[in-house]
Structures are given as C-alpha cells and as structure tokens.
Amino acid sequence: MKVASVEAIPVSYPEPNDFDAIRHLCLVKLTTDDGTVGWGESVTMWPESSFATKAIIEGMSDLVIGRDPLHNDVIFRALKDRAWWYGYEGGIASFAIAALDIALWDLKGKVLGASVLDLLGGPVHERLPAIASSHAHYESIPDMAEEAIEWLSTGLQGMKVGFGKRGKANLGFEHDRDVEYVRQMREAIGPERSLMIDLGWVIKWDVMTAIKRTQAFDEYDVDWIEEPLGDWDPEGYANLRSKTKTLIAYGEKEWTMRGFERVLATGTVDVVGCDPGRAEGITGFKRMADRVEQNRRQANAHAWSSAIVTAASLAVSFSSGACKLFEFKPLENPMQHEMVAEPFDHVAGWVYPPSGPGLGIEVDEKVVDRYRTERVLA
C-alpha cells in the first residue's frame, strides 16, 4: 500500500467559544492507492498562514506520495530534512509537518486495524479528568460566574479561562477586576474544582505586575497560570516562581523539540503546553511528552481546534504519564460537533481512552467542503 494523493484543505469557521470569531485551519487528506483515507490538521489561526501552509504541504507532497504509510517515522525525518531550508526552528514548515504527521498516523492505524493510542504503546491512564477550556467574554463578572456554573453542571471537573480575549470581559488589564473575577469564580465553582488562568497574547505583563497579580490569585487556589510573561523570559519566570505558589504553565508557542528543551532547561516551568497541530503532530507531541515526563513536569494538550487535533491529543495524552487532564471547549462548534460522526465528549467529568482504527474518527467531507476556503479572506 502506498500514499497516492495529498490534499491540503484550508477551512474557515465561526467559533462560538471565541465570541464567534472566524478561525482558520489547514486540514490534510491523504489517500492510499486502495482508497484508505487519513486526516491531519494544522492550527494555522489566520487565513494567510492557512494558505502558506497549503503551499508547503503541496511542496512536500513528493516526500509522501508513493511511500508506505507504515513508514511514518521515516517520512517524518524526510519532512524535517526538507524543512531545514525554510523552517528549521518551526513556523509554517512545522504547521505542514504537523498536518502530514497526524494524517500518516491515522493512515497507519487504519492499515493495521489499530488505534493510534495502541501504536503509541497503549494507555497509561484508565481515564483523565475533563475540564472546560473557555474564554471570558462578558462585562458582568456574576454573569461569567453563572455561565461557568452552567458548564460545570455537566460534570466537568474544573475550568481554564482565557484573559484578554474578544468580548467585553476586559480581564488581564486591571488588578482589582482580575482579582475580583478570580474570587467570584472560585466562590461559584467551589473549592474542589480546578481553576486555571490563561493569559492571551494581548496581555503584556511586566515581571512585577505578574508577581503582584499571581500573589493575589494564590489566595483563591488557582491551579496554574499560563504564560503570564509570554513565551520566553527565563529570568522573569524564575523571579515569579520564587515568589508565588501557583504552578507556571508555558511552552504552547514552541514548535520543535529544540524549543521545548530550551523551556525545560530553564527549570521555571511546571506545566508544558503543546498543540500537535502546531508542534509537528503526534510525533512531535509524543517526543515532547516523553521529555517532560523524564523531567518530572506535567504536559498538557492544547486541543482547541477541530476533532482531528482532539483525537491526536487524546492519543498522546493517554499514552503519557506526564498528562494529567484534558480540556474541552464548553460550547458546541462546527469543527468538533459537525465534522465527525461521533464528537468527543466527557462522561460525568471524565474522558476515556479513544478507540477505533487510526484516530478513531469518521470525518464528514460534506462538512469539510462547507467550510473550505478557496482564497485568502479580506
């Protein structure tokens, strides 16, 4: 069996969990000479990066077409060698490798009649706690607390909330408002549920602001604070870590193992984030999770796009002792709930190992075509 065709498919869709913003992905469809199909995805976010990724995938297709999908590691190495010329440290090349790698793992599992999780060595967890991964949108803090209670009423065991997002929440900019938000949220969800704060790219705290804000959050048992000083500030993070008790999470903006190794070497990170749709797919995420486990830190999947990346993230999360929970977007959205026949979900606050051949998903190509983007959006 050989890969016969590679199709890169930019899609654009409205995301209810992001104040109905239009978000962009580049999917990949690999088809073998016997008609077996594997799906992959890159989390490109912007229309221009979707189309740039499409071009790189098409350019790399000669390294995939005609190859045996069982040899996915060999193909991954070839893709990395090609990317040396235009994306050695990541970027658009890593998006392309991510999508192709996920699709190759999907194909490999389907050919062998095994789940990707089985191919990774099997589950080390019987189940993982499921939490809501949300953005703060409303002006009223009580309204946001009420919304959180509604989400958690389904059994979800906690929540991570993004500051600095679209909408009227205005979180991340004013000390008193931020602390009051955390106070009311903790009171609303109770002491037994997890609460994480994720600082979006719009937030630009200096070190002293991060220390003062996080110290105030410590009173309300915030589990971790994500990227309070952005993607890279080893001295700042060391200072913050020495003065607060909340766990520090970052790493999600890294593309390659070299980037993750650099973060781990600082000794300032407790939770290392990774998106397989960005950081070179299942192969990249698994290698990262193994190193995080060796360093006795926690790894966490960023699965905030389509069901394809969710499936990939679940497979790696269940195969790694470093992963301790799994995030779900609380509001239904097209890429999670329309694109696949059986959307992923938790059961009374727990998520269980994925099953079925490959990624274990059946993609509805009519839905893919509905959101397909043929040109860069204005």
PDB file of N, CA, C and O in Angstrom, residues 15-81:
ATOM      1  N   GLU A  15     -16.300  30.380  15.518  1.00  0.00           N
ATOM      2  CA  GLU A  15     -16.039  29.676  16.782  1.00  0.00           C
ATOM      3  C   GLU A  15     -16.828  30.317  17.918  1.00  0.00           C
ATOM      4  O   GLU A  15     -16.477  31.401  18.397  1.00  0.00           O
ATOM      5  N   PRO A  16     -17.911  29.672  18.367  1.00  0.00           N
ATOM      6  CA  PRO A  16     -18.710  30.228  19.465  1.00  0.00           C
ATOM      7  C   PRO A  16     -17.906  30.427  20.747  1.00  0.00           C
ATOM      8  O   PRO A  16     -18.212  31.317  21.538  1.00  0.00           O
ATOM      9  N   ASN A  17     -16.885  29.600  20.963  1.00  0.00           N
ATOM     10  CA  ASN A  17     -16.066  29.719  22.162  1.00  0.00           C
ATOM     11  C   ASN A  17     -15.079  30.881  22.095  1.00  0.00           C
ATOM     12  O   ASN A  17     -14.373  31.149  23.059  1.00  0.00           O
ATOM     13  N   ASP A  18     -15.022  31.537  20.945  1.00  0.00           N
ATOM     14  CA  ASP A  18     -14.159  32.706  20.767  1.00  0.00           C
ATOM     15  C   ASP A  18     -14.976  33.885  20.274  1.00  0.00           C
ATOM     16  O   ASP A  18     -14.584  34.590  19.351  1.00  0.00           O
ATOM     17  N   PHE A  19     -16.164  34.076  20.882  1.00  0.00           N
ATOM     18  CA  PHE A  19     -17.042  35.217  20.578  1.00  0.00           C
ATOM     19  C   PHE A  19     -17.410  35.230  19.093  1.00  0.00           C
ATOM     20  O   PHE A  19     -17.510  36.280  18.462  1.00  0.00           O
ATOM     21  N   ASP A  20     -17.590  34.031  18.526  1.00  0.00           N
ATOM     22  CA  ASP A  20     -17.987  33.838  17.124  1.00  0.00           C
ATOM     23  C   ASP A  20     -16.975  34.389  16.121  1.00  0.00           C
ATOM     24  O   ASP A  20     -17.321  34.710  14.973  1.00  0.00           O
ATOM     25  N   ALA A  21     -15.732  34.485  16.525  1.00  0.00           N
ATOM     26  CA  ALA A  21     -14.684  34.898  15.588  1.00  0.00           C
ATOM     27  C   ALA A  21     -14.491  33.831  14.516  1.00  0.00           C
ATOM     28  O   ALA A  21     -14.722  32.633  14.754  1.00  0.00           O
ATOM     29  N   ILE A  22     -14.074  34.253  13.334  1.00  0.00           N
ATOM     30  CA  ILE A  22     -13.740  33.299  12.277  1.00  0.00           C
ATOM     31  C   ILE A  22     -12.327  32.795  12.522  1.00  0.00           C
ATOM     32  O   ILE A  22     -11.381  33.582  12.609  1.00  0.00           O
ATOM     33  N   ARG A  23     -12.194  31.498  12.658  1.00  0.00           N
ATOM     34  CA  ARG A  23     -10.890  30.877  12.884  1.00  0.00           C
ATOM     35  C   ARG A  23     -10.532  30.032  11.665  1.00  0.00           C
ATOM     36  O   ARG A  23     -11.404  29.583  10.916  1.00  0.00           O
ATOM     37  N   HIS A  24      -9.252  29.770  11.505  1.00  0.00           N
ATOM     38  CA  HIS A  24      -8.752  29.155  10.276  1.00  0.00           C
ATOM     39  C   HIS A  24      -7.855  27.959  10.603  1.00  0.00           C
ATOM     40  O   HIS A  24      -7.033  28.017  11.523  1.00  0.00           O
ATOM     41  N   LEU A  25      -8.046  26.888   9.845  1.00  0.00           N
ATOM     42  CA  LEU A  25      -7.241  25.676   9.958  1.00  0.00           C
ATOM     43  C   LEU A  25      -6.823  25.248   8.561  1.00  0.00           C
ATOM     44  O   LEU A  25      -7.448  25.629   7.569  1.00  0.00           O
ATOM     45  N   CYS A  26      -5.785  24.435   8.475  1.00  0.00           N
ATOM     46  CA  CYS A  26      -5.463  23.769   7.212  1.00  0.00           C
ATOM     47  C   CYS A  26      -5.475  22.270   7.456  1.00  0.00           C
ATOM     48  O   CYS A  26      -4.630  21.745   8.190  1.00  0.00           O
ATOM     49  N   LEU A  27      -6.463  21.600   6.879  1.00  0.00           N
ATOM     50  CA  LEU A  27      -6.581  20.155   7.005  1.00  0.00           C
ATOM     51  C   LEU A  27      -5.760  19.465   5.913  1.00  0.00           C
ATOM     52  O   LEU A  27      -5.404  20.076   4.908  1.00  0.00           O
ATOM     53  N   VAL A  28      -5.462  18.205   6.142  1.00  0.00           N
ATOM     54  CA  VAL A  28      -4.792  17.386   5.134  1.00  0.00           C
ATOM     55  C   VAL A  28      -5.560  16.080   4.979  1.00  0.00           C
ATOM     56  O   VAL A  28      -5.938  15.451   5.975  1.00  0.00           O
ATOM     57  N   LYS A  29      -5.776  15.697   3.742  1.00  0.00           N
ATOM     58  CA  LYS A  29      -6.390  14.410   3.410  1.00  0.00           C
ATOM     59  C   LYS A  29      -5.382  13.594   2.610  1.00  0.00           C
ATOM     60  O   LYS A  29      -4.987  13.981   1.511  1.00  0.00           O
ATOM     61  N   LEU A  30      -4.944  12.472   3.184  1.00  0.00           N
ATOM     62  CA  LEU A  30      -4.069  11.539   2.484  1.00  0.00           C
ATOM     63  C   LEU A  30      -4.897  10.341   2.026  1.00  0.00           C
ATOM     64  O   LEU A  30      -5.678   9.793   2.805  1.00  0.00           O
ATOM     65  N   THR A  31      -4.730   9.945   0.788  1.00  0.00           N
ATOM     66  CA  THR A  31      -5.459   8.797   0.244  1.00  0.00           C
ATOM     67  C   THR A  31      -4.459   7.797  -0.318  1.00  0.00           C
ATOM     68  O   THR A  31      -3.536   8.181  -1.053  1.00  0.00           O
ATOM     69  N   THR A  32      -4.625   6.517   0.026  1.00  0.00           N
ATOM     70  CA  THR A  32      -3.734   5.476  -0.473  1.00  0.00           C
ATOM     71  C   THR A  32      -4.260   4.921  -1.792  1.00  0.00           C
ATOM     72  O   THR A  32      -5.380   5.228  -2.226  1.00  0.00           O
ATOM     73  N   ASP A  33      -3.461   4.077  -2.404  1.00  0.00           N
ATOM     74  CA  ASP A  33      -3.857   3.510  -3.695  1.00  0.00           C
ATOM     75  C   ASP A  33      -5.016   2.545  -3.597  1.00  0.00           C
ATOM     76  O   ASP A  33      -5.605   2.173  -4.615  1.00  0.00           O
ATOM     77  N   ASP A  34      -5.403   2.137  -2.372  1.00  0.00           N
ATOM     78  CA  ASP A  34      -6.592   1.296  -2.228  1.00  0.00           C
ATOM     79  C   ASP A  34      -7.783   2.085  -1.677  1.00  0.00           C
ATOM     80  O   ASP A  34      -8.815   1.499  -1.334  1.00  0.00           O
ATOM     81  N   GLY A  35      -7.619   3.412  -1.582  1.00  0.00           N
ATOM     82  CA  GLY A  35      -8.733   4.265  -1.168  1.00  0.00           C
ATOM     83  C   GLY A  35      -8.818   4.564   0.307  1.00  0.00           C
ATOM     84  O   GLY A  35      -9.737   5.288   0.737  1.00  0.00           O
ATOM     85  N   THR A  36      -7.910   4.048   1.123  1.00  0.00           N
ATOM     86  CA  THR A  36      -7.915   4.373   2.550  1.00  0.00           C
ATOM     87  C   THR A  36      -7.532   5.837   2.745  1.00  0.00           C
ATOM     88  O   THR A  36      -6.623   6.343   2.086  1.00  0.00           O
ATOM     89  N   VAL A  37      -8.221   6.515   3.672  1.00  0.00           N
ATOM     90  CA  VAL A  37      -8.020   7.949   3.877  1.00  0.00           C
ATOM     91  C   VAL A  37      -7.532   8.221   5.290  1.00  0.00           C
ATOM     92  O   VAL A  37      -8.038   7.653   6.265  1.00  0.00           O
ATOM     93  N   GLY A  38      -6.547   9.098   5.401  1.00  0.00           N
ATOM     94  CA  GLY A  38      -6.074   9.578   6.696  1.00  0.00           C
ATOM     95  C   GLY A  38      -6.205  11.089   6.764  1.00  0.00           C
ATOM     96  O   GLY A  38      -5.982  11.785   5.770  1.00  0.00           O
ATOM     97  N   TRP A  39      -6.569  11.593   7.953  1.00  0.00           N
ATOM     98  CA  TRP A  39      -6.804  13.020   8.129  1.00  0.00           C
ATOM     99  C   TRP A  39      -5.816  13.633   9.104  1.00  0.00           C
ATOM    100  O   TRP A  39      -5.490  13.038  10.131  1.00  0.00           O
ATOM    101  N   GLY A  40      -5.363  14.841   8.761  1.00  0.00           N
ATOM    102  CA  GLY A  40      -4.492  15.603   9.640  1.00  0.00           C
ATOM    103  C   GLY A  40      -4.922  17.052   9.684  1.00  0.00           C
ATOM    104  O   GLY A  40      -5.828  17.475   8.951  1.00  0.00           O
ATOM    105  N   GLU A  41      -4.272  17.827  10.532  1.00  0.00           N
ATOM    106  CA  GLU A  41      -4.682  19.216  10.726  1.00  0.00           C
ATOM    107  C   GLU A  41      -3.526  20.058  11.231  1.00  0.00           C
ATOM    108  O   GLU A  41      -2.699  19.590  12.022  1.00  0.00           O
ATOM    109  N   SER A  42      -3.485  21.298  10.779  1.00  0.00           N
ATOM    110  CA  SER A  42      -2.604  22.299  11.363  1.00  0.00           C
ATOM    111  C   SER A  42      -3.451  23.472  11.852  1.00  0.00           C
ATOM    112  O   SER A  42      -4.408  23.876  11.189  1.00  0.00           O
ATOM    113  N   VAL A  43      -3.073  24.012  13.007  1.00  0.00           N
ATOM    114  CA  VAL A  43      -3.871  25.041  13.671  1.00  0.00           C
ATOM    115  C   VAL A  43      -3.332  26.409  13.253  1.00  0.00           C
ATOM    116  O   VAL A  43      -2.676  27.111  14.020  1.00  0.00           O
ATOM    117  N   THR A  44      -3.622  26.799  12.041  1.00  0.00           N
ATOM    118  CA  THR A  44      -2.973  27.955  11.429  1.00  0.00           C
ATOM    119  C   THR A  44      -3.503  29.301  11.905  1.00  0.00           C
ATOM    120  O   THR A  44      -2.844  30.315  11.750  1.00  0.00           O
ATOM    121  N   MET A  45      -4.719  29.366  12.399  1.00  0.00           N
ATOM    122  CA  MET A  45      -5.318  30.532  13.049  1.00  0.00           C
ATOM    123  C   MET A  45      -5.670  31.682  12.111  1.00  0.00           C
ATOM    124  O   MET A  45      -6.735  32.271  12.218  1.00  0.00           O
ATOM    125  N   TRP A  46      -4.797  32.011  11.170  1.00  0.00           N
ATOM    126  CA  TRP A  46      -5.018  33.146  10.275  1.00  0.00           C
ATOM    127  C   TRP A  46      -5.127  32.667   8.829  1.00  0.00           C
ATOM    128  O   TRP A  46      -4.502  31.669   8.449  1.00  0.00           O
ATOM    129  N   PRO A  47      -5.885  33.356   7.996  1.00  0.00           N
ATOM    130  CA  PRO A  47      -6.064  32.894   6.609  1.00  0.00           C
ATOM    131  C   PRO A  47      -4.756  32.843   5.829  1.00  0.00           C
ATOM    132  O   PRO A  47      -4.521  31.910   5.066  1.00  0.00           O
ATOM    133  N   GLU A  48      -3.886  33.839   6.029  1.00  0.00           N
ATOM    134  CA  GLU A  48      -2.645  33.845   5.259  1.00  0.00           C
ATOM    135  C   GLU A  48      -1.746  32.666   5.628  1.00  0.00           C
ATOM    136  O   GLU A  48      -1.071  32.090   4.765  1.00  0.00           O
ATOM    137  N   SER A  49      -1.755  32.272   6.913  1.00  0.00           N
ATOM    138  CA  SER A  49      -0.924  31.132   7.299  1.00  0.00           C
ATOM    139  C   SER A  49      -1.536  29.821   6.817  1.00  0.00           C
ATOM    140  O   SER A  49      -0.814  28.860   6.528  1.00  0.00           O
ATOM    141  N   SER A  50      -2.867  29.762   6.704  1.00  0.00           N
ATOM    142  CA  SER A  50      -3.509  28.570   6.137  1.00  0.00           C
ATOM    143  C   SER A  50      -3.060  28.342   4.698  1.00  0.00           C
ATOM    144  O   SER A  50      -2.731  27.217   4.297  1.00  0.00           O
ATOM    145  N   PHE A  51      -3.045  29.414   3.918  1.00  0.00           N
ATOM    146  CA  PHE A  51      -2.675  29.252   2.511  1.00  0.00           C
ATOM    147  C   PHE A  51      -1.173  29.053   2.334  1.00  0.00           C
ATOM    148  O   PHE A  51      -0.741  28.348   1.420  1.00  0.00           O
ATOM    149  N   ALA A  52      -0.373  29.642   3.203  1.00  0.00           N
ATOM    150  CA  ALA A  52       1.059  29.375   3.169  1.00  0.00           C
ATOM    151  C   ALA A  52       1.334  27.917   3.528  1.00  0.00           C
ATOM    152  O   ALA A  52       2.180  27.249   2.912  1.00  0.00           O
ATOM    153  N   THR A  53       0.605  27.408   4.528  1.00  0.00           N
ATOM    154  CA  THR A  53       0.762  26.003   4.918  1.00  0.00           C
ATOM    155  C   THR A  53       0.338  25.082   3.789  1.00  0.00           C
ATOM    156  O   THR A  53       0.988  24.060   3.525  1.00  0.00           O
ATOM    157  N   LYS A  54      -0.751  25.418   3.126  1.00  0.00           N
ATOM    158  CA  LYS A  54      -1.204  24.632   1.975  1.00  0.00           C
ATOM    159  C   LYS A  54      -0.084  24.533   0.932  1.00  0.00           C
ATOM    160  O   LYS A  54       0.191  23.446   0.398  1.00  0.00           O
ATOM    161  N   ALA A  55       0.582  25.650   0.661  1.00  0.00           N
ATOM    162  CA  ALA A  55       1.653  25.653  -0.340  1.00  0.00           C
ATOM    163  C   ALA A  55       2.813  24.758   0.090  1.00  0.00           C
ATOM    164  O   ALA A  55       3.374  24.010  -0.727  1.00  0.00           O
ATOM    165  N   ILE A  56       3.172  24.810   1.377  1.00  0.00           N
ATOM    166  CA  ILE A  56       4.278  23.980   1.863  1.00  0.00           C
ATOM    167  C   ILE A  56       3.900  22.498   1.819  1.00  0.00           C
ATOM    168  O   ILE A  56       4.708  21.643   1.424  1.00  0.00           O
ATOM    169  N   ILE A  57       2.665  22.184   2.212  1.00  0.00           N
ATOM    170  CA  ILE A  57       2.216  20.785   2.154  1.00  0.00           C
ATOM    171  C   ILE A  57       2.278  20.263   0.723  1.00  0.00           C
ATOM    172  O   ILE A  57       2.774  19.156   0.473  1.00  0.00           O
ATOM    173  N   GLU A  58       1.786  21.065  -0.209  1.00  0.00           N
ATOM    174  CA  GLU A  58       1.831  20.642  -1.615  1.00  0.00           C
ATOM    175  C   GLU A  58       3.277  20.487  -2.087  1.00  0.00           C
ATOM    176  O   GLU A  58       3.598  19.556  -2.837  1.00  0.00           O
ATOM    177  N   GLY A  59       4.162  21.388  -1.624  1.00  0.00           N
ATOM    178  CA  GLY A  59       5.566  21.276  -1.998  1.00  0.00           C
ATOM    179  C   GLY A  59       6.241  20.053  -1.416  1.00  0.00           C
ATOM    180  O   GLY A  59       7.143  19.472  -2.026  1.00  0.00           O
ATOM    181  N   MET A  60       5.809  19.650  -0.217  1.00  0.00           N
ATOM    182  CA  MET A  60       6.391  18.485   0.449  1.00  0.00           C
ATOM    183  C   MET A  60       5.768  17.165  -0.006  1.00  0.00           C
ATOM    184  O   MET A  60       6.218  16.093   0.412  1.00  0.00           O
ATOM    185  N   SER A  61       4.733  17.235  -0.809  1.00  0.00           N
ATOM    186  CA  SER A  61       3.971  16.024  -1.140  1.00  0.00           C
ATOM    187  C   SER A  61       4.819  14.958  -1.828  1.00  0.00           C
ATOM    188  O   SER A  61       4.522  13.766  -1.727  1.00  0.00           O
ATOM    189  N   ASP A  62       5.902  15.366  -2.511  1.00  0.00           N
ATOM    190  CA  ASP A  62       6.747  14.372  -3.173  1.00  0.00           C
ATOM    191  C   ASP A  62       7.467  13.476  -2.167  1.00  0.00           C
ATOM    192  O   ASP A  62       7.927  12.380  -2.527  1.00  0.00           O
ATOM    193  N   LEU A  63       7.558  13.918  -0.905  1.00  0.00           N
ATOM    194  CA  LEU A  63       8.172  13.103   0.140  1.00  0.00           C
ATOM    195  C   LEU A  63       7.179  12.117   0.757  1.00  0.00           C
ATOM    196  O   LEU A  63       7.573  11.266   1.555  1.00  0.00           O
ATOM    197  N   VAL A  64       5.901  12.246   0.382  1.00  0.00           N
ATOM    198  CA  VAL A  64       4.844  11.412   0.957  1.00  0.00           C
ATOM    199  C   VAL A  64       4.220  10.491  -0.090  1.00  0.00           C
ATOM    200  O   VAL A  64       4.011   9.296   0.167  1.00  0.00           O
ATOM    201  N   ILE A  65       3.936  11.030  -1.270  1.00  0.00           N
ATOM    202  CA  ILE A  65       3.309  10.228  -2.326  1.00  0.00           C
ATOM    203  C   ILE A  65       4.258   9.120  -2.761  1.00  0.00           C
ATOM    204  O   ILE A  65       5.456   9.324  -2.952  1.00  0.00           O
ATOM    205  N   GLY A  66       3.682   7.918  -2.861  1.00  0.00           N
ATOM    206  CA  GLY A  66       4.462   6.751  -3.249  1.00  0.00           C
ATOM    207  C   GLY A  66       5.122   6.039  -2.084  1.00  0.00           C
ATOM    208  O   GLY A  66       5.765   4.999  -2.278  1.00  0.00           O
ATOM    209  N   ARG A  67       4.953   6.586  -0.866  1.00  0.00           N
ATOM    210  CA  ARG A  67       5.571   5.969   0.311  1.00  0.00           C
ATOM    211  C   ARG A  67       4.563   5.105   1.052  1.00  0.00           C
ATOM    212  O   ARG A  67       3.347   5.317   1.003  1.00  0.00           O
ATOM    213  N   ASP A  68       5.082   4.134   1.786  1.00  0.00           N
ATOM    214  CA  ASP A  68       4.271   3.254   2.620  1.00  0.00           C
ATOM    215  C   ASP A  68       3.894   4.005   3.894  1.00  0.00           C
ATOM    216  O   ASP A  68       4.790   4.453   4.625  1.00  0.00           O
ATOM    217  N   PRO A  69       2.600   4.166   4.192  1.00  0.00           N
ATOM    218  CA  PRO A  69       2.223   4.923   5.392  1.00  0.00           C
ATOM    219  C   PRO A  69       2.679   4.260   6.689  1.00  0.00           C
ATOM    220  O   PRO A  69       2.720   4.930   7.733  1.00  0.00           O
ATOM    221  N   LEU A  70       3.019   2.988   6.645  1.00  0.00           N
ATOM    222  CA  LEU A  70       3.560   2.346   7.842  1.00  0.00           C
ATOM    223  C   LEU A  70       4.928   2.903   8.203  1.00  0.00           C
ATOM    224  O   LEU A  70       5.378   2.784   9.349  1.00  0.00           O
ATOM    225  N   HIS A  71       5.584   3.526   7.249  1.00  0.00           N
ATOM    226  CA  HIS A  71       6.920   4.072   7.472  1.00  0.00           C
ATOM    227  C   HIS A  71       6.839   5.551   7.856  1.00  0.00           C
ATOM    228  O   HIS A  71       7.593   6.387   7.366  1.00  0.00           O
ATOM    229  N   ASN A  72       5.910   5.871   8.726  1.00  0.00           N
ATOM    230  CA  ASN A  72       5.656   7.281   9.040  1.00  0.00           C
ATOM    231  C   ASN A  72       6.846   7.959   9.710  1.00  0.00           C
ATOM    232  O   ASN A  72       7.079   9.157   9.508  1.00  0.00           O
ATOM    233  N   ASP A  73       7.634   7.231  10.478  1.00  0.00           N
ATOM    234  CA  ASP A  73       8.785   7.864  11.110  1.00  0.00           C
ATOM    235  C   ASP A  73       9.846   8.248  10.075  1.00  0.00           C
ATOM    236  O   ASP A  73      10.455   9.324  10.166  1.00  0.00           O
ATOM    237  N   VAL A  74      10.037   7.394   9.087  1.00  0.00           N
ATOM    238  CA  VAL A  74      10.980   7.704   8.013  1.00  0.00           C
ATOM    239  C   VAL A  74      10.514   8.934   7.239  1.00  0.00           C
ATOM    240  O   VAL A  74      11.318   9.825   6.904  1.00  0.00           O
ATOM    241  N   ILE A  75       9.206   8.997   6.979  1.00  0.00           N
ATOM    242  CA  ILE A  75       8.662  10.154   6.263  1.00  0.00           C
ATOM    243  C   ILE A  75       8.802  11.412   7.107  1.00  0.00           C
ATOM    244  O   ILE A  75       9.164  12.488   6.597  1.00  0.00           O
ATOM    245  N   PHE A  76       8.555  11.303   8.410  1.00  0.00           N
ATOM    246  CA  PHE A  76       8.710  12.451   9.307  1.00  0.00           C
ATOM    247  C   PHE A  76      10.130  13.006   9.230  1.00  0.00           C
ATOM    248  O   PHE A  76      10.340  14.224   9.135  1.00  0.00           O
ATOM    249  N   ARG A  77      11.112  12.120   9.237  1.00  0.00           N
ATOM    250  CA  ARG A  77      12.508  12.561   9.163  1.00  0.00           C
ATOM    251  C   ARG A  77      12.799  13.253   7.829  1.00  0.00           C
ATOM    252  O   ARG A  77      13.534  14.254   7.778  1.00  0.00           O
ATOM    253  N   ALA A  78      12.205  12.739   6.770  1.00  0.00           N
ATOM    254  CA  ALA A  78      12.402  13.369   5.461  1.00  0.00           C
ATOM    255  C   ALA A  78      11.778  14.756   5.415  1.00  0.00           C
ATOM    256  O   ALA A  78      12.351  15.706   4.848  1.00  0.00           O
ATOM    257  N   LEU A  79      10.610  14.895   6.021  1.00  0.00           N
ATOM    258  CA  LEU A  79       9.958  16.201   6.076  1.00  0.00           C
ATOM    259  C   LEU A  79      10.805  17.191   6.870  1.00  0.00           C
ATOM    260  O   LEU A  79      10.956  18.356   6.485  1.00  0.00           O
ATOM    261  N   LYS A  80      11.359  16.742   7.981  1.00  0.00           N
ATOM    262  CA  LYS A  80      12.223  17.603   8.790  1.00  0.00           C
ATOM    263  C   LYS A  80      13.459  18.032   8.001  1.00  0.00           C
ATOM    264  O   LYS A  80      13.898  19.185   8.083  1.00  0.00           O
ATOM    265  N   ASP A  81      14.029  17.094   7.245  1.00  0.00           N
ATOM    266  CA  ASP A  81      15.209  17.432   6.440  1.00  0.00           C
ATOM    267  C   ASP A  81      14.872  18.489   5.396  1.00  0.00           C
ATOM    268  O   ASP A  81      15.651  19.424   5.157  1.00  0.00           O
TER     269      ASP A  81
END
